[in-house]
Short mmCIF file of C-alpha atoms and ligand atoms in Angstrom, two decimals:
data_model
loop_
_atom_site.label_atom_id
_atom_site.label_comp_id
_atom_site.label_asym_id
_atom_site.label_seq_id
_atom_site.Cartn_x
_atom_site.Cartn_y
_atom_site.Cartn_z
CA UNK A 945 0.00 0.00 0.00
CA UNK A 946 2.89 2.22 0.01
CA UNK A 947 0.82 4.90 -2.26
CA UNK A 948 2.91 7.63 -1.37
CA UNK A 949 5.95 5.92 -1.56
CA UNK A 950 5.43 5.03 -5.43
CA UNK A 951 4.27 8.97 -6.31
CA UNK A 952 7.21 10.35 -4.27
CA UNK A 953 9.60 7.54 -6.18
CA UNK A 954 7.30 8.51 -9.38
CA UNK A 955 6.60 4.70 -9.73
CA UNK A 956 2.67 5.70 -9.39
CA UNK A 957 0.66 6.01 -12.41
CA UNK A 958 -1.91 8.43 -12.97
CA UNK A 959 -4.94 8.35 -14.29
CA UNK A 960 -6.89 11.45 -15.49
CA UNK A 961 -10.14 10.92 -15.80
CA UNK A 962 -11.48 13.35 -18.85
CA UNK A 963 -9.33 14.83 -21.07
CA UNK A 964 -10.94 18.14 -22.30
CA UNK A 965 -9.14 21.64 -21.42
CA UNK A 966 -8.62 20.75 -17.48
CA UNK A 967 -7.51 17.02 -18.18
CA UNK A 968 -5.32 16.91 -21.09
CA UNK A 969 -3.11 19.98 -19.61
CA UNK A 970 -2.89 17.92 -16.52
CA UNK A 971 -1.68 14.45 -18.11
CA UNK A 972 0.57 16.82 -19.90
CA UNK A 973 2.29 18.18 -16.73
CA UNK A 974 2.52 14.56 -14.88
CA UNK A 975 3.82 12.66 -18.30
CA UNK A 976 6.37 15.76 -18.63
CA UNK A 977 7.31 14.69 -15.25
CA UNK A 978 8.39 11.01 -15.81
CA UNK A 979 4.80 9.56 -14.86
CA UNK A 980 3.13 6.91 -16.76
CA UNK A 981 0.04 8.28 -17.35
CA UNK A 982 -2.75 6.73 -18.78
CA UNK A 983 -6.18 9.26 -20.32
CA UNK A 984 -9.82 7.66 -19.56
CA UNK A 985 -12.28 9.46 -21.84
CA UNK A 986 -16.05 8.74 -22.82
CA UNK A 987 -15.33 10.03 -26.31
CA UNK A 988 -13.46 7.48 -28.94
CA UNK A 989 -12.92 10.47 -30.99
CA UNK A 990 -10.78 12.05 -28.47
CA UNK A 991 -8.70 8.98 -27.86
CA UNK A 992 -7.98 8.20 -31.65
CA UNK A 993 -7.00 11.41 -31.79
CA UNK A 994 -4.77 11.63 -29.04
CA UNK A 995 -3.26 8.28 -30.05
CA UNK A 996 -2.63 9.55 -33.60
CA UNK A 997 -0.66 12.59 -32.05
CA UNK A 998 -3.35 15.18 -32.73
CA UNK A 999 -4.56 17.81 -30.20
CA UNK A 1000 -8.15 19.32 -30.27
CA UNK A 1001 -7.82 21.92 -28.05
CA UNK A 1002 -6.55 24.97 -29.74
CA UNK A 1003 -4.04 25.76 -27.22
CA UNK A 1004 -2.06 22.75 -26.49
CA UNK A 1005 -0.04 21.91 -30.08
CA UNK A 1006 -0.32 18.30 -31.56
CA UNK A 1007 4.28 18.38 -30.80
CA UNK A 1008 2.67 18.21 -26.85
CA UNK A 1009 0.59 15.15 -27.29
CA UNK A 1010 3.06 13.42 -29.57
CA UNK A 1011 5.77 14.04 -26.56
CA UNK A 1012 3.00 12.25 -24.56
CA UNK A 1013 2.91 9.61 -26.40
CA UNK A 1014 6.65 9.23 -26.24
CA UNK A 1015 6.31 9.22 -22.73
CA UNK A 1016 4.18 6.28 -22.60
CA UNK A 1017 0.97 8.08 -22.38
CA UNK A 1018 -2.26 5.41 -22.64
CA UNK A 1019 -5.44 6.90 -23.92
CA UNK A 1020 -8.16 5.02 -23.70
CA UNK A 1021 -12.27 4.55 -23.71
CA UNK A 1022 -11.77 1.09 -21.78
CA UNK A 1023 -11.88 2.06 -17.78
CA UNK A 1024 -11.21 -1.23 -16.42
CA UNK A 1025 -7.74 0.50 -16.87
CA UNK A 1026 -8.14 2.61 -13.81
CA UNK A 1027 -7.65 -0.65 -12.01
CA UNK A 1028 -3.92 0.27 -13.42
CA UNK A 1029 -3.43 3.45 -11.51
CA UNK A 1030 -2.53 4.65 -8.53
CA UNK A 1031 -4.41 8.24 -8.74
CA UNK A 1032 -6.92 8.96 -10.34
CA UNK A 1033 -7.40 12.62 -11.21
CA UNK A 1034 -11.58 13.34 -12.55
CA UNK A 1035 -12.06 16.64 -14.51
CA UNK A 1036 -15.56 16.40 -16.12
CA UNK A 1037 -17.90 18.85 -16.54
CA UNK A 1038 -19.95 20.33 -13.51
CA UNK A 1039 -23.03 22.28 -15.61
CA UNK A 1040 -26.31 23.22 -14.52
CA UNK A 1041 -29.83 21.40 -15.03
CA UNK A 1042 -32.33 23.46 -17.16
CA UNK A 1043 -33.53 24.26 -13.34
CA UNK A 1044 -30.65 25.81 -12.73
CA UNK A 1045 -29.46 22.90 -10.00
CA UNK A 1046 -26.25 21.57 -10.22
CA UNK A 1047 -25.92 19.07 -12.92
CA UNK A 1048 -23.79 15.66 -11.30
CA UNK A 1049 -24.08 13.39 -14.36
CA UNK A 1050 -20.54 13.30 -15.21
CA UNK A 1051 -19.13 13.25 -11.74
CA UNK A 1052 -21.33 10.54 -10.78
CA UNK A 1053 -20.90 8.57 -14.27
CA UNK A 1054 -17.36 8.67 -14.12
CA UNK A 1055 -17.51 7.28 -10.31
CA UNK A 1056 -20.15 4.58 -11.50
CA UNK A 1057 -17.24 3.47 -14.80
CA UNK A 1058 -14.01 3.18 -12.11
CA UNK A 1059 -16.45 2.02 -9.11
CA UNK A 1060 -15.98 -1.68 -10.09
CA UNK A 1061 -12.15 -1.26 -10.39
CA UNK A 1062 -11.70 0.70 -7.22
CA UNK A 1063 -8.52 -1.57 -5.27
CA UNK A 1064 -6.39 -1.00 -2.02
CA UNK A 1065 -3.55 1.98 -2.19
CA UNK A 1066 -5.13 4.30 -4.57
CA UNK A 1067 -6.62 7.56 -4.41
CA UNK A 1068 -9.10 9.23 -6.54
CA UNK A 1069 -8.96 12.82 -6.51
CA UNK A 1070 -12.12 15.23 -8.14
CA UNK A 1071 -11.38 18.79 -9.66
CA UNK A 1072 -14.47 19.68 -11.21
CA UNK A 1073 -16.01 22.70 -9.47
CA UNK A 1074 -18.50 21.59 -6.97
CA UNK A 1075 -20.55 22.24 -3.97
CA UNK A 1076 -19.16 21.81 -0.41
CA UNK A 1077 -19.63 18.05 0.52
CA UNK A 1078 -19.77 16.09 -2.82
CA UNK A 1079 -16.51 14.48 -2.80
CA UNK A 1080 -18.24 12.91 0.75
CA UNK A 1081 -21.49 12.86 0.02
CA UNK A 1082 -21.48 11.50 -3.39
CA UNK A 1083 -18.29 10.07 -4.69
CA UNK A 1084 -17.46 8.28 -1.42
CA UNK A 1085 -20.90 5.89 -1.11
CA UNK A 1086 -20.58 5.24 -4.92
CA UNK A 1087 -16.68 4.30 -4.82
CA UNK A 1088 -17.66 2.31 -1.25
CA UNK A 1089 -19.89 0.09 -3.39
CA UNK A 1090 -17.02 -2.54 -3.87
CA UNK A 1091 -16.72 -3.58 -0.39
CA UNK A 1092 -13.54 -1.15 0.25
CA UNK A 1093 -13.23 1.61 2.90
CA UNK A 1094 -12.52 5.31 1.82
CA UNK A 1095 -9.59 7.35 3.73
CA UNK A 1096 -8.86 3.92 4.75
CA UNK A 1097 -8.38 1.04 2.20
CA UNK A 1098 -8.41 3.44 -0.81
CA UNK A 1099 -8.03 7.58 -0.68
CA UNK A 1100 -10.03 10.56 -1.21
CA UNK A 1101 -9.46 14.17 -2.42
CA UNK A 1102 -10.55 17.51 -3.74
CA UNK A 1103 -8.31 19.85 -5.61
CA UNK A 1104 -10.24 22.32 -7.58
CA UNK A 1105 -8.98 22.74 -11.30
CA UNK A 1106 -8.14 26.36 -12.12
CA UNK A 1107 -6.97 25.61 -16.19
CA UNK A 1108 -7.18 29.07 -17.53
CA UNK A 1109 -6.71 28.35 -21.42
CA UNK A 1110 -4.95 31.07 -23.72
CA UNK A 1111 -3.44 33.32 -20.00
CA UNK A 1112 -0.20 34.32 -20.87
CA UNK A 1113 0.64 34.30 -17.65
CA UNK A 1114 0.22 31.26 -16.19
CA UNK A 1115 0.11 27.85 -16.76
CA UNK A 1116 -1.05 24.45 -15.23
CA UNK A 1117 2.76 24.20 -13.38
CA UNK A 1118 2.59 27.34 -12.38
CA UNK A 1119 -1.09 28.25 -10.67
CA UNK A 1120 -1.06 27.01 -7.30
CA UNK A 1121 -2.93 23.82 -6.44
CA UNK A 1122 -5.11 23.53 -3.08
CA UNK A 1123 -5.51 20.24 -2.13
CA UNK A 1124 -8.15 19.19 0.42
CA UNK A 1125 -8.12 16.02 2.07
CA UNK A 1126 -10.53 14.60 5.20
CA UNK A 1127 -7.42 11.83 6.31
CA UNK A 1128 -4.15 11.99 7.12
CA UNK A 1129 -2.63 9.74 4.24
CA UNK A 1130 -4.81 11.15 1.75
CA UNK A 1131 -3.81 14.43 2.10
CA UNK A 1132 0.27 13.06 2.31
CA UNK A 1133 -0.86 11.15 -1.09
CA UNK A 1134 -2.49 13.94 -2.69
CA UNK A 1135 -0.11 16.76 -1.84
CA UNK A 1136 3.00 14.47 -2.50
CA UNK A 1137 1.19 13.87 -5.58
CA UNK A 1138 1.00 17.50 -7.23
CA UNK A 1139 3.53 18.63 -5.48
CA UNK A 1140 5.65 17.19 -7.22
CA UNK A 1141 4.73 18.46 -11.11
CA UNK A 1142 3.24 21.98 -9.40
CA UNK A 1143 5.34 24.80 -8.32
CA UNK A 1144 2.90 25.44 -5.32
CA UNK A 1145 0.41 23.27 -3.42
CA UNK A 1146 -2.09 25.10 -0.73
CA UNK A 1147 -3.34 22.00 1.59
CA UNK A 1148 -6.37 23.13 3.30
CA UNK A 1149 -8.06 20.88 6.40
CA UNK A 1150 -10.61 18.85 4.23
CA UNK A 1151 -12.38 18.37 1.07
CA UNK A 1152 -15.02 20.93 2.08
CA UNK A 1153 -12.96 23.60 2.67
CA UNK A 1154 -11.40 22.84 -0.87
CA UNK A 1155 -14.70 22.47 -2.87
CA UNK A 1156 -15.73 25.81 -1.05
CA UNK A 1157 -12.32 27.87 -1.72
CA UNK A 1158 -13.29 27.16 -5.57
CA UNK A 1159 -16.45 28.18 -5.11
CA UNK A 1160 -15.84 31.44 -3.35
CA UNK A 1161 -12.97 32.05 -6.19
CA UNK A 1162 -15.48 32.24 -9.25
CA UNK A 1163 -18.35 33.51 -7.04
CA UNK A 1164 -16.49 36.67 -6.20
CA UNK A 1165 -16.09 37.47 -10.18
CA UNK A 1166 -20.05 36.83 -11.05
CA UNK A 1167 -20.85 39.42 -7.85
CA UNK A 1168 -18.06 41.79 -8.53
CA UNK A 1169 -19.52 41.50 -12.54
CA UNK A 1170 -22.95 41.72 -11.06
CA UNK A 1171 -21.61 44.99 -9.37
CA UNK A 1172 -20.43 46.64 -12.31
CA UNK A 1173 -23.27 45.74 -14.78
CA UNK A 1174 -26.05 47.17 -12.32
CA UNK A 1175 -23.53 50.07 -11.84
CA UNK A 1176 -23.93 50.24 -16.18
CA UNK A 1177 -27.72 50.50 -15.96
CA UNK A 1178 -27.67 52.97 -12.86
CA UNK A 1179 -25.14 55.30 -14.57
CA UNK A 1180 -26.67 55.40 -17.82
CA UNK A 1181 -29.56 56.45 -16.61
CA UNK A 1182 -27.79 59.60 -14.41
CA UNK A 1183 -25.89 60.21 -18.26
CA UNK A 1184 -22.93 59.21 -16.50
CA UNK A 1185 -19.96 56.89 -18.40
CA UNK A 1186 -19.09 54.02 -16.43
CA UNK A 1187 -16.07 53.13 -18.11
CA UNK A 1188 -14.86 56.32 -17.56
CA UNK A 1189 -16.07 55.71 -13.74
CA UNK A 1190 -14.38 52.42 -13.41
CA UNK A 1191 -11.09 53.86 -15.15
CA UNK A 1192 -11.17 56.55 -12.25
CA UNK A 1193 -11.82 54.16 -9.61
CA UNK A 1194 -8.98 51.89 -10.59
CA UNK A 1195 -6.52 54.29 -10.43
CA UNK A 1196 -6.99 53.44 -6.56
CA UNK A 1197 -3.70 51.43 -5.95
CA UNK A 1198 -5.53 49.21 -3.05
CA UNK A 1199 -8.69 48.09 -2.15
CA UNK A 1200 -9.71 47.51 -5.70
CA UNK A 1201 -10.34 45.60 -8.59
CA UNK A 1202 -11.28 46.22 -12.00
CA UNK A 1203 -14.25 45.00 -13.36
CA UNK A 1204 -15.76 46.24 -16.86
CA UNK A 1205 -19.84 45.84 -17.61
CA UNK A 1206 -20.58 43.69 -20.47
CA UNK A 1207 -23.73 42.06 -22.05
CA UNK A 1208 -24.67 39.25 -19.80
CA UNK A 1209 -22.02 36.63 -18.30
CA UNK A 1210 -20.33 33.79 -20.22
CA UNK A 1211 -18.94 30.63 -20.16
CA UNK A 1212 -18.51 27.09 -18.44
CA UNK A 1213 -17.65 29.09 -14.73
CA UNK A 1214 -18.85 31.96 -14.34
CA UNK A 1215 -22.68 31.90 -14.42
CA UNK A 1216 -22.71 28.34 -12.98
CA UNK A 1217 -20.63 27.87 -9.92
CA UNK A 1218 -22.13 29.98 -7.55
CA UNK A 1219 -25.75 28.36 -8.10
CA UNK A 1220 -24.00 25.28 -6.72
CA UNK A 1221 -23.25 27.15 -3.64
CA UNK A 1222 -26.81 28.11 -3.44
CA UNK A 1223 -28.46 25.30 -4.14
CA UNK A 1224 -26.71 24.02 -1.47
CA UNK A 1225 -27.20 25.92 1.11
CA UNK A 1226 -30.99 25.54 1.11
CA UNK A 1227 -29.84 22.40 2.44
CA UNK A 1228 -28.93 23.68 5.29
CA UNK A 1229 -31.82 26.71 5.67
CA UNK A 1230 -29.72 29.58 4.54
CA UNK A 1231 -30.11 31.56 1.83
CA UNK A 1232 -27.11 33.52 -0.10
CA UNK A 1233 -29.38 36.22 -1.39
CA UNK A 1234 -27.02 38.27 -2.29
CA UNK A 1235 -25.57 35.64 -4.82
CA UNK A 1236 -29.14 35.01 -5.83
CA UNK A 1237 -29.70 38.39 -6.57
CA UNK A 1238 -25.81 38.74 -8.98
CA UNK A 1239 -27.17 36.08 -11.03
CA UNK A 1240 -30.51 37.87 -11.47
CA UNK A 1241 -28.33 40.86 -12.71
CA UNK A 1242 -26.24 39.43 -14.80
CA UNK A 1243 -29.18 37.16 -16.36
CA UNK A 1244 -31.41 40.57 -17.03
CA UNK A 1245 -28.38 42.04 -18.76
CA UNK A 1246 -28.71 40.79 -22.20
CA UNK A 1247 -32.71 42.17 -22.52
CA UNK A 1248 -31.50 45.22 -20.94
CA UNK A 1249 -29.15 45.75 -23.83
CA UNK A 1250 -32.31 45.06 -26.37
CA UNK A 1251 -33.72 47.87 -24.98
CA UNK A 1252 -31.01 50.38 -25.45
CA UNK A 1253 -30.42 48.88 -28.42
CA UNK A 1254 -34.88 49.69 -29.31
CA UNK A 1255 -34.27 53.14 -27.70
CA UNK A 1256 -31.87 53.83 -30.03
CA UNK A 1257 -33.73 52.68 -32.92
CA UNK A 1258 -36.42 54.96 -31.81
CA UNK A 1259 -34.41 58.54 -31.59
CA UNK A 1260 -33.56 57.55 -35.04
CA UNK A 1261 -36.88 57.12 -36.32
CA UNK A 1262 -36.92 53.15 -36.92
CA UNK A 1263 -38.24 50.32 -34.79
CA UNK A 1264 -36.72 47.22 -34.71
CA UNK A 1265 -38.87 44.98 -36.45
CA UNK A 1266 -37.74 44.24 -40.46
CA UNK A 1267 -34.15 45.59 -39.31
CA UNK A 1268 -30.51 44.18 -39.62
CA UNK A 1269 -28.17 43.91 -37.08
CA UNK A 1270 -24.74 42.75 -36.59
CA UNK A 1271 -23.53 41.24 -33.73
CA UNK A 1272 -20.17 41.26 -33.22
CA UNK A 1273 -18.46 38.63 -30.79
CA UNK A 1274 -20.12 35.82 -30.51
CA UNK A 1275 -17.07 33.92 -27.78
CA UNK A 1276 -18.17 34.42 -24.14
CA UNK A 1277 -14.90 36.28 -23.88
CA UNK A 1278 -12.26 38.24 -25.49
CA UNK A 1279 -9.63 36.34 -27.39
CA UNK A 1280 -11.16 33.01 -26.91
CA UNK A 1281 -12.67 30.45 -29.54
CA UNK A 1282 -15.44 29.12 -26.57
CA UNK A 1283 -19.05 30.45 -27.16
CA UNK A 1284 -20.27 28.15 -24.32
CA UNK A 1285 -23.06 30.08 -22.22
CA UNK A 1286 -22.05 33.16 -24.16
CA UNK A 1287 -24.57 36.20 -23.71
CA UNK A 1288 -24.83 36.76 -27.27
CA UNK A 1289 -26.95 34.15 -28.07
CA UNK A 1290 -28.95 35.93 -25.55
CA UNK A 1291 -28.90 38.64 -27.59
CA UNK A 1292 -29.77 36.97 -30.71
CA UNK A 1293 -32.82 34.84 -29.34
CA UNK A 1294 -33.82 38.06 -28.17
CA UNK A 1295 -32.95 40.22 -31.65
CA UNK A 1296 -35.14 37.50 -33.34
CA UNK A 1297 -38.10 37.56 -31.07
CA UNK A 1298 -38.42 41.62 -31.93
CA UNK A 1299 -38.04 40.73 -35.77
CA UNK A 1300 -34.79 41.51 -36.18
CA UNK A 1301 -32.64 39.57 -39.06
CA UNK A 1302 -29.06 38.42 -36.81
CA UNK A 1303 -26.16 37.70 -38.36
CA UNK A 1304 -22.68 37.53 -36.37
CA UNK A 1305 -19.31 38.02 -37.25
CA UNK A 1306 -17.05 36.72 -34.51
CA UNK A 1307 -12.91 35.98 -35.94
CA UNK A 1308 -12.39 33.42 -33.60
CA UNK A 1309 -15.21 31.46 -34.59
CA UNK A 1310 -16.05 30.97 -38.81
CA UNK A 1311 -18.88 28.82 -37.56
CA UNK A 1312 -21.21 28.55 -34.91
CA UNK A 1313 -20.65 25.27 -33.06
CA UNK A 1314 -23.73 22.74 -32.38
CA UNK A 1315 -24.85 23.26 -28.85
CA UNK A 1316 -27.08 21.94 -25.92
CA UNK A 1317 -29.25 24.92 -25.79
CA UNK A 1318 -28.58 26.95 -28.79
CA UNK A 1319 -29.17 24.33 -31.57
CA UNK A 1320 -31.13 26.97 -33.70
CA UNK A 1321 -27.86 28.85 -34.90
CA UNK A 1322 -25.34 26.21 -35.39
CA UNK A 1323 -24.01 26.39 -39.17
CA UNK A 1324 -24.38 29.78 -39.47
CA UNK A 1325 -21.22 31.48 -40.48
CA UNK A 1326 -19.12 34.72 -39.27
CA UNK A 1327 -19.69 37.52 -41.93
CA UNK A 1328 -16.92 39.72 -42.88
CA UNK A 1329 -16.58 42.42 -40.86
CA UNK A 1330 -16.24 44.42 -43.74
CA UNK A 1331 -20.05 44.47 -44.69
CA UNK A 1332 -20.52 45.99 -41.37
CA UNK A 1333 -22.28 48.97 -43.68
CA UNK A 1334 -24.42 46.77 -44.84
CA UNK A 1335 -26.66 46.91 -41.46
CA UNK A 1336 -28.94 48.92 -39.43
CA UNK A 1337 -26.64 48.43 -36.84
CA UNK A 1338 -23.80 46.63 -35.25
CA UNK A 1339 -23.45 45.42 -31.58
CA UNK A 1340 -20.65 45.04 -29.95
CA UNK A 1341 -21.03 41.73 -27.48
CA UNK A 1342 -17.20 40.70 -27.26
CA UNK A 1343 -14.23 43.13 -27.65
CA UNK A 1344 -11.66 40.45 -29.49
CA UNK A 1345 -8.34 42.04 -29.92
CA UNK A 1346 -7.62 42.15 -33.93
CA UNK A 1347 -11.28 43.78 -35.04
CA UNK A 1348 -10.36 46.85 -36.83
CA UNK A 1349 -12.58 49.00 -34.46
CA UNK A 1350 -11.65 52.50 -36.31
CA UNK A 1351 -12.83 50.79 -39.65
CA UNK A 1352 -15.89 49.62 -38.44
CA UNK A 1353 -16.64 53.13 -36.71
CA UNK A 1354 -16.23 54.10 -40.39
CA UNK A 1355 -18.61 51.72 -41.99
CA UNK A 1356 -21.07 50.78 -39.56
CA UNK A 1357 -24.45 53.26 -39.18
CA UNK A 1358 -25.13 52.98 -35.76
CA UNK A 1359 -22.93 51.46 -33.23
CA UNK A 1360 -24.07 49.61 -30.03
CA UNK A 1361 -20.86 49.24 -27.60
CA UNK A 1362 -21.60 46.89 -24.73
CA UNK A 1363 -17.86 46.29 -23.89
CA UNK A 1364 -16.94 50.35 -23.76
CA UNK A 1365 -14.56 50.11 -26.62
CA UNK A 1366 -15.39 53.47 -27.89
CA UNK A 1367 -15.04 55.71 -25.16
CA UNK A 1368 -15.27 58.71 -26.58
CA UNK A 1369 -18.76 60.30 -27.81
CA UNK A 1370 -19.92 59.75 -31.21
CA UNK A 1371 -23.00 60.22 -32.56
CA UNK A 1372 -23.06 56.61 -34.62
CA UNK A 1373 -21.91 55.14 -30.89
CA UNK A 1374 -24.52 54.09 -28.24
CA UNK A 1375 -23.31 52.72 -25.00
CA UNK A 1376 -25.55 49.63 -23.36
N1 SAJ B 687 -16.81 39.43 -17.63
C1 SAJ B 687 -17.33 40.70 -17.55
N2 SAJ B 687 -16.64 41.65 -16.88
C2 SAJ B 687 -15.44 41.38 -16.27
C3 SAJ B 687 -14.92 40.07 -16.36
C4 SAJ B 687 -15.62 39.11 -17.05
O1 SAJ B 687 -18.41 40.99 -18.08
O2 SAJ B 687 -14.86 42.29 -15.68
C5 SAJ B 687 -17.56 38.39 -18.32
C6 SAJ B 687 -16.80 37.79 -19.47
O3 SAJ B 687 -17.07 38.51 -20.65
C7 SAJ B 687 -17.39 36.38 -19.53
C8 SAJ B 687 -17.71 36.06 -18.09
O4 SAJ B 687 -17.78 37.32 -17.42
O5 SAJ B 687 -18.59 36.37 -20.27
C9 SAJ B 687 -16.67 35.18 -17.41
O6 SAJ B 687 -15.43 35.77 -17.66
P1 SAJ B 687 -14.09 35.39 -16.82
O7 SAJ B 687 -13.09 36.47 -17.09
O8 SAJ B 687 -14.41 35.08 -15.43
O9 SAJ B 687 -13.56 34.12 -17.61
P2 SAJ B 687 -13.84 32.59 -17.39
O10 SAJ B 687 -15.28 32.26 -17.32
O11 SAJ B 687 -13.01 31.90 -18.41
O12 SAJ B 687 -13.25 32.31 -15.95
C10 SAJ B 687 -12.06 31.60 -15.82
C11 SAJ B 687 -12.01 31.21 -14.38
N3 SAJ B 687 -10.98 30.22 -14.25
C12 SAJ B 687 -11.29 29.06 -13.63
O13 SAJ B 687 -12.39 28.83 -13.19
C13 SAJ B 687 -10.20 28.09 -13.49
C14 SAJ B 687 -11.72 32.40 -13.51
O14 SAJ B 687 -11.45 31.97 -12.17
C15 SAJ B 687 -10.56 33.19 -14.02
O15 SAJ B 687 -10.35 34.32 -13.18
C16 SAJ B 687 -10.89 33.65 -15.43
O16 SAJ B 687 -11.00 32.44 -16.22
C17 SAJ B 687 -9.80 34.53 -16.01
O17 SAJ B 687 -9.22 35.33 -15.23
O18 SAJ B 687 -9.61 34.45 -17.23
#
């Protein structure tokens, strides 16, 4: 059973268990660092591509998985091969129901495919972003099912994921790890274990306190967003900028930190962790209003952009219905090919509902991906940005670097600038 033994001699193997943008970087780091390493993924198209040296996430180069390979790195669909590690490291997706409840099919699924092959000496550690109490609550009883003892014949552990793809900054060796354990060996394990491929590991007293510190991490950007976006409608409505307000403010050299109004609130994080917080806590008879209440905002922010966007159809004379508009960004952020949970198909479903005819132009993405929710727009492609003129309008949801925003000032006829890249007055230029 000498689990930490093997990681510390690097004799362990580890297993990641779903290889999208957290996993793959993370079997990267741990096969760069003389562990076998073997990939357990739901999707055969992943694997054959991974086997034939190909990457499919846009920042992580095919050279990277081909060097994986070389280092003996096994993908695979088949997860009897779990039984072959000695961690097990699960990053799959932690979305919402259509209730807005936390989603657990993939946590639990991928417990339910490595339950039967659960042995003595390892540990199985979950990153995906989660509520306080599910590596406990759910993982342990399904992992248990065997016959075998958690924190005592085989290990637990929490140690929240914090890939951020495309930062310049940072990268997976170099953003520190917390690692939350609720026994003494699994925490040795599982801090032995990533310390030794991560620069810094934070080990906190228990799983909980882990799955919460993840929590309170992307919960403190949707309230802070929240903040600014209701700041947005409140200021327009005084005829006061807030970008120019929020430039002022962050010239404040403590105490603060910069957060710019936008259209709504994308991606996979964002709008999603803190209703697992929430939904949680009912459990227990409180209630995080003021959570409640960020989501509302940044959930009424795409309609409240509609109706700028109507008002200022109106002062020129037009209504919306039979128009043409241009939406420009369609990624959830800047400089990022990921539309997932991206306000502007907010914007769009919205657009279309008034009579609008939407079209996008968006150079990080020629074509809109299928999707979950947003089926009806998948297929469609980006249009040049250079027939901006050829529209009632343009909207501004994402601010990608690149756009030629002085040339499209030129051409377009009427501006709408959610993301305050024009900050000075123009008549074609209305801020929402
Ligand atoms: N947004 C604003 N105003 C802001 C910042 C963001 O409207 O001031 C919007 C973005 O346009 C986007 C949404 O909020 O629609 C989320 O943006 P984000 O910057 O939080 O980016 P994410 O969703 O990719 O968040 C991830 C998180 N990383 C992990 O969960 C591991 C987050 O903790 C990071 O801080 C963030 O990336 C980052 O800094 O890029």
């Amino acid at each position: 059973m000498d689990l930490v033994g093997r990681i510390r001699r690097k004799d362990a193997v580890v297993g990641v268990l779903g290889l999208g943008y957290v996993g793959l970087p993370l079997a990267a780091v741990f096969a760069r660092n003389g562990y076998r390493v073997i990939g357990l993924d739901v999707d055969g198209e992943k694997v054959a591509a991974l086997k034939a040296g190909k990457s499919y996430i846009k920042h992580i180069p095919g050279s990277a998985i081909a060097a994986m390979n070389a280092a003996g790195f096994e993908p695979t669909t088949d997860f009897s091969r779990s039984a072959a590690c000695d961690a097990i490291l699960i990053c799959v997706p932690t979305p919402l129901t259509a209730n807005r409840e936390p989603d657990m099919t993939y946590v639990v699924g991928s417990c339910e495919a490595i339950a039967p092959y659960v042995r003595a000496g390892q540990i199985v550690v979950l990153e995906s972003t989660t509520y306080p109490g599910t590596t406990d609550e759910v993982m342990r009883p399904i992992l248990e099912r065997g016959g075998l003892v958690a924190d005592r014949d085989f290990f637990l552990a929490f140690s929240p994921e914090r890939e951020d793809p495309n930062n310049p900054d940072f990268e997976t060796a170099t953003i520190p790890k917390v690692v939350g354990a609720d026994c003494p060996v699994a925490a040795e394990a599982a801090v032995a274990l990533y310390a030794s491929v991560i620069r810094r590991v934070v080990p906190v007293s228990s799983t909980r306190v882990a799955e919460a510190a993840k929590i309170l991490e992307n919960t403190f950007r949707a309230v802070n967003i929240a903040l600014v976006n209701e700041l947005k409608v409140v200021f327009t409505r005084m005829g006061i900028d807030v970008w120019e307000v929020i430039d002022a403010a962050a010239t404040k050299p403590f105490g603060f930190m910069r957060f710019t109004p936008g259209p709504g609130l994308g991606g996979h994080c964002i709008p999603i962790d803190p209703f697992y917080l929430t939904w949680k806590a009912r459990e227990y008879e409180v209630f995080s209003r003021f959570i409640e209440t960020a989501g509302e905002v940044n959930t009424s922010m795409p309609a409240w952009v509609v109706g700028r966007t109507m008002e200022a159809f109106s002062q020129r004379g037009r209504g919306l219905r039979g128009s043409r508009i241009l939406l420009v960004g369609l990624a959830y952020k800047k400089n990022v090919d990921d539309a997932r949970e991206s306000p502007t198909y907010k914007l769009w479903e919205l657009l279309e509902r008034q009579g609008v005819e939407v079209s996008y132009h968006d150079p990080w993405i020629p074509v809109v991906p299928k999707s979950r929710e947003h089926g009806q727009f998948a297929g469609r492609g980006s249009v040049p940005i250079d027939r901006a003129g050829e529209f009632d309008a343009v909207l501004i949801s994402t601010d990608h670097d690149g756009v030629d925003w002085k040339r499209l000032l030129a051409d377009a006829r009427l501006i709408i600038d959610t993301r305050g890249v024009f900050r000075t007055p123009h008549e074609k230029v209305v801020k929402a």
